[in-house]
């Protein structure tokens, strides 16, 4: 993004994250690991030519852009997101892709309301990593139900952070920090205070909650796959980028968390210890996610 558009990032953590922080310190950008997730969400959406997809929390358009060829010349993709800046960036990306632009529309709206999206107007609703930011999840599912035609489908994928939060002792962001455990605990406390595991909408639900909510608002034929991976964390390739990155849009960067919890000499000692396991990818990273599909009856 150009400098002239940077003035809003302080009040728009979504734009900051999507457009800048998400890829920091990783090789190849987000699509490298998100491509299979995108494909799984689209498979669940089961789009046919001529259909209309509403993608909720579209971000920079990863799912909707890949859906455009699937709905074909007579279909439509409605890109929606709560962040005006994200929607602008998404529109720009779709415009750059040119030939799709006429079949794409863009709505700034919250997942809880989907204001501006008509009742029964969609054949499919997709969303990925958006409900984690939504406090009133039932209201969002009700909005998905409202905009779908009878027989329409939801296909969503959400991380289940409750499976690894609060993070186990001796690790920070998955990396082994046992040797500086006392300092790591203070850094971790900054993350935990910002997003308490018991109450933060990003942590306080699991796959059974998603199933129960979907059923309550009227979705049927629900299929949920739970995937839990325990693996070594990815080796950090760009240390400075890693320091400037955050695990999610509402979390501080690692540099911010360290600076606000440790004095300069502690920070130096802590980062010197962290760097080695981080660059070697030593530790244990647990990632859990649910993929849910269902039909409006
Ligand atoms: C992690 S990104 C995912 C973007 C996109 N779905 C993807 O798969 O690449 C989360 C997106 O959710 C949007 N978002 C956050 N809260 C929202 C809400 N209440 N309603 C709609 N969108 C929201 C953010 O602006 C951001 O674009």
CSV table of N, CA, C and O in Angstrom, one decimal, residues 152-234:
chain,number,residue,atom,x,y,z
A,152,UNK,N,-29.5,-23.5,-0.1
A,152,UNK,CA,-28.2,-22.9,-0.2
A,152,UNK,C,-27.2,-23.5,0.9
A,152,UNK,O,-27.6,-24.0,1.9
A,153,UNK,N,-25.9,-23.3,0.6
A,153,UNK,CA,-24.9,-23.9,1.5
A,153,UNK,C,-24.0,-22.9,2.2
A,153,UNK,O,-23.6,-21.9,1.6
A,154,UNK,N,-23.6,-23.3,3.4
A,154,UNK,CA,-22.5,-22.6,4.1
A,154,UNK,C,-21.3,-23.5,3.9
A,154,UNK,O,-21.4,-24.8,4.0
A,155,UNK,N,-20.1,-22.9,3.8
A,155,UNK,CA,-18.8,-23.6,3.8
A,155,UNK,C,-17.9,-22.8,4.5
A,155,UNK,O,-17.5,-21.7,4.1
A,156,UNK,N,-17.4,-23.2,5.7
A,156,UNK,CA,-16.6,-22.3,6.5
A,156,UNK,C,-15.4,-23.1,7.1
A,156,UNK,O,-15.5,-24.4,7.2
A,157,UNK,N,-14.4,-22.4,7.4
A,157,UNK,CA,-13.2,-23.0,8.0
A,157,UNK,C,-12.7,-22.0,9.1
A,157,UNK,O,-12.5,-20.8,8.8
A,158,UNK,N,-12.6,-22.5,10.3
A,158,UNK,CA,-12.1,-21.6,11.4
A,158,UNK,C,-11.1,-22.3,12.2
A,158,UNK,O,-11.2,-23.5,12.6
A,159,UNK,N,-10.0,-21.5,12.6
A,159,UNK,CA,-9.1,-22.1,13.5
A,159,UNK,C,-9.7,-22.2,14.9
A,159,UNK,O,-10.7,-21.5,15.2
A,160,UNK,N,-9.3,-23.3,15.6
A,160,UNK,CA,-9.9,-23.5,17.0
A,160,UNK,C,-8.7,-23.3,18.0
A,160,UNK,O,-8.0,-24.2,18.3
A,161,UNK,N,-8.6,-22.0,18.3
A,161,UNK,CA,-7.4,-21.7,19.1
A,161,UNK,C,-7.5,-22.2,20.6
A,161,UNK,O,-6.5,-22.2,21.3
A,162,UNK,N,-8.7,-22.6,21.0
A,162,UNK,CA,-8.8,-23.2,22.3
A,162,UNK,C,-8.0,-24.4,22.5
A,162,UNK,O,-7.7,-24.8,23.7
A,163,UNK,N,-7.6,-25.1,21.5
A,163,UNK,CA,-6.8,-26.3,21.6
A,163,UNK,C,-5.4,-26.0,22.0
A,163,UNK,O,-4.6,-26.9,22.4
A,164,UNK,N,-4.9,-24.8,21.9
A,164,UNK,CA,-3.5,-24.5,22.3
A,164,UNK,C,-3.4,-23.1,23.1
A,164,UNK,O,-2.3,-22.5,23.0
A,165,UNK,N,-4.5,-22.7,23.7
A,165,UNK,CA,-4.4,-21.5,24.5
A,165,UNK,C,-5.1,-21.7,25.8
A,165,UNK,O,-6.2,-22.2,25.9
A,166,UNK,N,-4.4,-21.2,26.9
A,166,UNK,CA,-3.1,-20.6,26.9
A,166,UNK,C,-2.0,-21.6,26.5
A,166,UNK,O,-2.2,-22.8,26.7
A,167,UNK,N,-1.0,-21.1,25.9
A,167,UNK,CA,0.1,-21.9,25.4
A,167,UNK,C,0.8,-22.6,26.5
A,167,UNK,O,1.0,-22.1,27.6
A,168,UNK,N,1.3,-23.8,26.2
A,168,UNK,CA,2.0,-24.6,27.3
A,168,UNK,C,3.3,-23.9,27.7
A,168,UNK,O,4.0,-23.2,26.9
A,169,UNK,N,3.6,-24.1,28.9
A,169,UNK,CA,4.8,-23.6,29.5
A,169,UNK,C,6.1,-24.0,28.7
A,169,UNK,O,6.1,-25.1,28.2
A,170,UNK,N,7.0,-23.1,28.6
A,170,UNK,CA,8.3,-23.5,27.9
A,170,UNK,C,8.2,-23.2,26.5
A,170,UNK,O,9.2,-23.5,25.8
A,171,UNK,N,7.1,-22.7,26.0
A,171,UNK,CA,7.0,-22.4,24.5
A,171,UNK,C,6.5,-21.0,24.4
A,171,UNK,O,5.6,-20.5,25.2
A,172,UNK,N,6.9,-20.3,23.3
A,172,UNK,CA,6.3,-19.1,23.0
A,172,UNK,C,6.1,-19.1,21.5
A,172,UNK,O,7.0,-19.3,20.7
A,173,UNK,N,4.8,-18.8,21.0
A,173,UNK,CA,4.5,-18.9,19.6
A,173,UNK,C,4.9,-20.2,19.0
A,173,UNK,O,5.3,-20.3,17.8
A,174,UNK,N,5.0,-21.3,19.8
A,174,UNK,CA,5.4,-22.6,19.4
A,174,UNK,C,6.9,-22.9,19.6
A,174,UNK,O,7.3,-24.0,19.6
A,175,UNK,N,7.7,-21.8,19.7
A,175,UNK,CA,9.1,-22.1,19.8
A,175,UNK,C,9.6,-22.4,21.2
A,175,UNK,O,9.0,-21.9,22.2
A,176,UNK,N,10.6,-23.2,21.3
A,176,UNK,CA,11.1,-23.7,22.6
A,176,UNK,C,11.8,-22.5,23.3
A,176,UNK,O,12.8,-22.0,22.8
A,177,UNK,N,11.3,-22.2,24.5
A,177,UNK,CA,12.0,-21.1,25.2
A,177,UNK,C,12.2,-21.5,26.7
A,177,UNK,O,12.3,-20.7,27.6
A,178,UNK,N,12.4,-22.8,26.9
A,178,UNK,CA,12.5,-23.3,28.3
A,178,UNK,C,13.7,-22.7,29.1
A,178,UNK,O,13.6,-22.4,30.2
A,179,UNK,N,14.8,-22.4,28.3
A,179,UNK,CA,15.9,-21.8,29.0
A,179,UNK,C,15.7,-20.4,29.5
A,179,UNK,O,16.4,-20.0,30.4
A,180,UNK,N,14.7,-19.7,29.0
A,180,UNK,CA,14.4,-18.4,29.5
A,180,UNK,C,12.9,-18.3,29.8
A,180,UNK,O,12.2,-17.3,29.6
A,181,UNK,N,12.5,-19.4,30.5
A,181,UNK,CA,11.1,-19.6,30.8
A,181,UNK,C,10.5,-18.4,31.6
A,181,UNK,O,9.3,-18.0,31.3
A,182,UNK,N,11.2,-17.9,32.5
A,182,UNK,CA,10.7,-16.8,33.4
A,182,UNK,C,10.4,-15.6,32.5
A,182,UNK,O,9.4,-14.9,32.6
A,183,UNK,N,11.3,-15.3,31.6
A,183,UNK,CA,11.1,-14.1,30.7
A,183,UNK,C,10.0,-14.4,29.7
A,183,UNK,O,9.1,-13.5,29.5
A,184,UNK,N,10.0,-15.6,29.2
A,184,UNK,CA,8.9,-16.0,28.3
A,184,UNK,C,7.5,-15.8,28.9
A,184,UNK,O,6.6,-15.4,28.2
A,185,UNK,N,7.4,-16.2,30.1
A,185,UNK,CA,6.1,-16.1,30.8
A,185,UNK,C,5.6,-14.6,30.8
A,185,UNK,O,4.4,-14.4,30.7
A,186,UNK,N,6.6,-13.7,31.1
A,186,UNK,CA,6.2,-12.3,31.1
A,186,UNK,C,5.8,-11.8,29.7
A,186,UNK,O,4.8,-11.0,29.6
A,187,UNK,N,6.5,-12.3,28.7
A,187,UNK,CA,6.1,-11.9,27.3
A,187,UNK,C,4.7,-12.5,27.0
A,187,UNK,O,3.8,-11.8,26.5
A,188,UNK,N,4.5,-13.7,27.3
A,188,UNK,CA,3.3,-14.4,27.0
A,188,UNK,C,2.1,-13.7,27.7
A,188,UNK,O,1.0,-13.6,27.2
A,189,UNK,N,2.4,-13.2,28.9
A,189,UNK,CA,1.3,-12.5,29.7
A,189,UNK,C,0.8,-11.3,28.9
A,189,UNK,O,-0.4,-10.9,29.1
A,190,UNK,N,1.6,-10.7,28.1
A,190,UNK,CA,1.1,-9.5,27.3
A,190,UNK,C,0.1,-10.0,26.3
A,190,UNK,O,-1.0,-9.4,26.1
A,191,UNK,N,0.4,-11.1,25.7
A,191,UNK,CA,-0.6,-11.7,24.7
A,191,UNK,C,-1.9,-12.1,25.4
A,191,UNK,O,-3.0,-11.9,25.0
A,192,UNK,N,-1.7,-12.8,26.6
A,192,UNK,CA,-2.9,-13.3,27.3
A,192,UNK,C,-3.7,-12.2,27.9
A,192,UNK,O,-5.0,-12.3,27.9
A,193,UNK,N,-3.1,-11.1,28.3
A,193,UNK,CA,-3.9,-10.0,28.8
A,193,UNK,C,-4.7,-9.3,27.7
A,193,UNK,O,-5.8,-9.0,27.9
A,194,UNK,N,-4.1,-9.2,26.6
A,194,UNK,CA,-4.8,-8.6,25.4
A,194,UNK,C,-6.0,-9.5,25.0
A,194,UNK,O,-7.0,-9.0,24.6
A,195,UNK,N,-5.7,-10.8,25.0
A,195,UNK,CA,-6.8,-11.7,24.5
A,195,UNK,C,-6.9,-12.9,25.5
A,195,UNK,O,-6.4,-14.0,25.3
A,196,UNK,N,-7.7,-12.7,26.6
A,196,UNK,CA,-7.8,-13.7,27.6
A,196,UNK,C,-8.5,-15.0,27.0
A,196,UNK,O,-9.6,-14.8,26.4
A,197,UNK,N,-7.9,-16.1,27.2
A,197,UNK,CA,-8.4,-17.4,26.5
A,197,UNK,C,-9.9,-17.7,26.9
A,197,UNK,O,-10.6,-18.2,26.1
A,198,UNK,N,-10.3,-17.3,28.1
A,198,UNK,CA,-11.7,-17.7,28.5
A,198,UNK,C,-12.7,-16.8,27.9
A,198,UNK,O,-13.9,-17.3,27.8
A,199,UNK,N,-12.4,-15.6,27.5
A,199,UNK,CA,-13.5,-14.7,27.1
A,199,UNK,C,-13.3,-14.2,25.7
A,199,UNK,O,-14.2,-13.7,25.1
A,200,UNK,N,-12.1,-14.3,25.1
A,200,UNK,CA,-11.8,-13.7,23.8
A,200,UNK,C,-12.5,-14.5,22.7
A,200,UNK,O,-12.4,-15.7,22.7
A,201,UNK,N,-13.3,-13.9,21.8
A,201,UNK,CA,-14.0,-14.6,20.8
A,201,UNK,C,-13.1,-15.5,19.9
A,201,UNK,O,-13.6,-16.4,19.2
A,202,UNK,N,-11.8,-15.2,19.9
A,202,UNK,CA,-10.9,-15.9,19.1
A,202,UNK,C,-10.5,-17.3,19.7
A,202,UNK,O,-10.0,-18.2,19.1
A,203,UNK,N,-10.7,-17.4,21.1
A,203,UNK,CA,-10.3,-18.6,21.8
A,203,UNK,C,-11.4,-19.3,22.5
A,203,UNK,O,-11.3,-20.5,22.9
A,204,UNK,N,-12.6,-18.7,22.7
A,204,UNK,CA,-13.6,-19.2,23.6
A,204,UNK,C,-14.6,-20.1,23.0
A,204,UNK,O,-15.7,-20.2,23.5
A,205,UNK,N,-14.3,-20.8,21.9
A,205,UNK,CA,-15.3,-21.7,21.3
A,205,UNK,C,-14.6,-22.9,20.7
A,205,UNK,O,-13.4,-22.8,20.4
A,206,UNK,N,-15.3,-24.0,20.5
A,206,UNK,CA,-14.7,-25.1,19.8
A,206,UNK,C,-15.7,-25.6,18.7
A,206,UNK,O,-16.7,-25.0,18.5
A,207,UNK,N,-15.4,-26.8,18.2
A,207,UNK,CA,-16.1,-27.3,17.0
A,207,UNK,C,-17.6,-27.6,17.4
A,207,UNK,O,-18.5,-27.5,16.6
A,208,UNK,N,-17.8,-28.0,18.7
A,208,UNK,CA,-19.2,-28.4,19.1
A,208,UNK,C,-20.0,-27.1,19.2
A,208,UNK,O,-21.2,-27.2,18.9
A,209,UNK,N,-19.4,-26.0,19.5
A,209,UNK,CA,-20.2,-24.8,19.5
A,209,UNK,C,-20.6,-24.4,18.1
A,209,UNK,O,-21.7,-24.0,17.9
A,210,UNK,N,-19.7,-24.6,17.2
A,210,UNK,CA,-20.0,-24.2,15.8
A,210,UNK,C,-21.2,-25.1,15.3
A,210,UNK,O,-22.1,-24.6,14.7
A,211,UNK,N,-21.1,-26.4,15.6
A,211,UNK,CA,-22.2,-27.3,15.1
A,211,UNK,C,-23.5,-26.9,15.8
A,211,UNK,O,-24.6,-26.8,15.1
A,212,UNK,N,-23.5,-26.6,17.1
A,212,UNK,CA,-24.7,-26.3,17.8
A,212,UNK,C,-25.3,-25.0,17.3
A,212,UNK,O,-26.6,-24.9,17.1
A,213,UNK,N,-24.5,-24.0,17.1
A,213,UNK,CA,-25.0,-22.7,16.6
A,213,UNK,C,-25.6,-22.9,15.2
A,213,UNK,O,-26.7,-22.4,14.9
A,214,UNK,N,-24.9,-23.6,14.3
A,214,UNK,CA,-25.4,-23.8,13.0
A,214,UNK,C,-26.8,-24.5,13.0
A,214,UNK,O,-27.7,-24.1,12.2
A,215,UNK,N,-26.9,-25.5,13.8
A,215,UNK,CA,-28.1,-26.2,13.9
A,215,UNK,C,-29.3,-25.3,14.4
A,215,UNK,O,-30.4,-25.3,13.9
A,216,UNK,N,-29.0,-24.5,15.5
A,216,UNK,CA,-30.0,-23.7,16.1
A,216,UNK,C,-30.6,-22.7,15.1
A,216,UNK,O,-31.7,-22.4,15.1
A,217,UNK,N,-29.7,-22.1,14.2
A,217,UNK,CA,-30.3,-21.1,13.3
A,217,UNK,C,-30.9,-21.7,12.1
A,217,UNK,O,-31.5,-21.0,11.3
A,218,UNK,N,-30.9,-23.0,11.9
A,218,UNK,CA,-31.6,-23.7,10.9
A,218,UNK,C,-30.9,-24.4,9.8
A,218,UNK,O,-31.4,-24.8,8.8
A,219,UNK,N,-29.5,-24.5,10.0
A,219,UNK,CA,-28.8,-25.3,9.0
A,219,UNK,C,-28.9,-26.8,9.3
A,219,UNK,O,-29.0,-27.2,10.5
A,220,UNK,N,-29.0,-27.6,8.3
A,220,UNK,CA,-29.1,-29.0,8.4
A,220,UNK,C,-28.0,-29.7,7.6
A,220,UNK,O,-27.3,-29.1,6.9
A,221,UNK,N,-28.0,-31.0,7.6
A,221,UNK,CA,-27.0,-31.8,6.9
A,221,UNK,C,-25.6,-31.3,7.2
A,221,UNK,O,-24.8,-31.0,6.2
A,222,UNK,N,-25.3,-31.1,8.4
A,222,UNK,CA,-24.0,-30.5,8.8
A,222,UNK,C,-22.9,-31.6,8.8
A,222,UNK,O,-23.1,-32.7,9.3
A,223,UNK,N,-21.8,-31.2,8.3
A,223,UNK,CA,-20.6,-32.1,8.3
A,223,UNK,C,-19.5,-31.2,8.8
A,223,UNK,O,-19.1,-30.2,8.2
A,224,UNK,N,-18.9,-31.7,9.9
A,224,UNK,CA,-17.7,-31.0,10.4
A,224,UNK,C,-16.5,-31.9,10.4
A,224,UNK,O,-16.6,-33.0,10.9
A,225,UNK,N,-15.4,-31.4,9.9
A,225,UNK,CA,-14.1,-32.1,10.1
A,225,UNK,C,-13.2,-31.3,11.0
A,225,UNK,O,-13.1,-30.1,10.8
A,226,UNK,N,-12.7,-32.0,12.0
A,226,UNK,CA,-11.8,-31.4,12.9
A,226,UNK,C,-10.4,-31.9,12.6
A,226,UNK,O,-10.1,-33.1,12.4
A,227,UNK,N,-9.5,-30.9,12.5
A,227,UNK,CA,-8.1,-31.3,12.1
A,227,UNK,C,-7.2,-30.7,13.2
A,227,UNK,O,-7.2,-29.5,13.4
A,228,UNK,N,-6.4,-31.6,13.8
A,228,UNK,CA,-5.4,-31.1,14.8
A,228,UNK,C,-4.0,-31.6,14.3
A,228,UNK,O,-3.8,-32.7,14.0
A,229,UNK,N,-3.2,-30.6,14.2
A,229,UNK,CA,-1.8,-30.9,13.8
A,229,UNK,C,-0.8,-30.5,15.0
A,229,UNK,O,-0.9,-29.4,15.5
A,230,UNK,N,0.0,-31.4,15.3
A,230,UNK,CA,1.1,-31.1,16.2
A,230,UNK,C,2.4,-31.2,15.4
A,230,UNK,O,2.7,-32.3,14.8
A,231,UNK,N,3.1,-30.1,15.2
A,231,UNK,CA,4.3,-30.2,14.4
A,231,UNK,C,5.3,-29.2,14.9
A,231,UNK,O,5.0,-28.4,15.7
A,232,UNK,N,6.5,-29.3,14.3
A,232,UNK,CA,7.5,-28.3,14.6
A,232,UNK,C,7.1,-27.0,14.0
A,232,UNK,O,6.5,-27.0,12.9
A,233,UNK,N,7.3,-25.9,14.7
A,233,UNK,CA,7.0,-24.6,14.1
A,233,UNK,C,7.9,-24.3,12.9
A,233,UNK,O,9.0,-24.9,12.8
A,234,UNK,N,7.3,-23.5,12.0
A,234,UNK,CA,8.1,-23.2,10.8
A,234,UNK,C,9.3,-22.4,11.1
A,234,UNK,O,9.3,-21.5,12.0
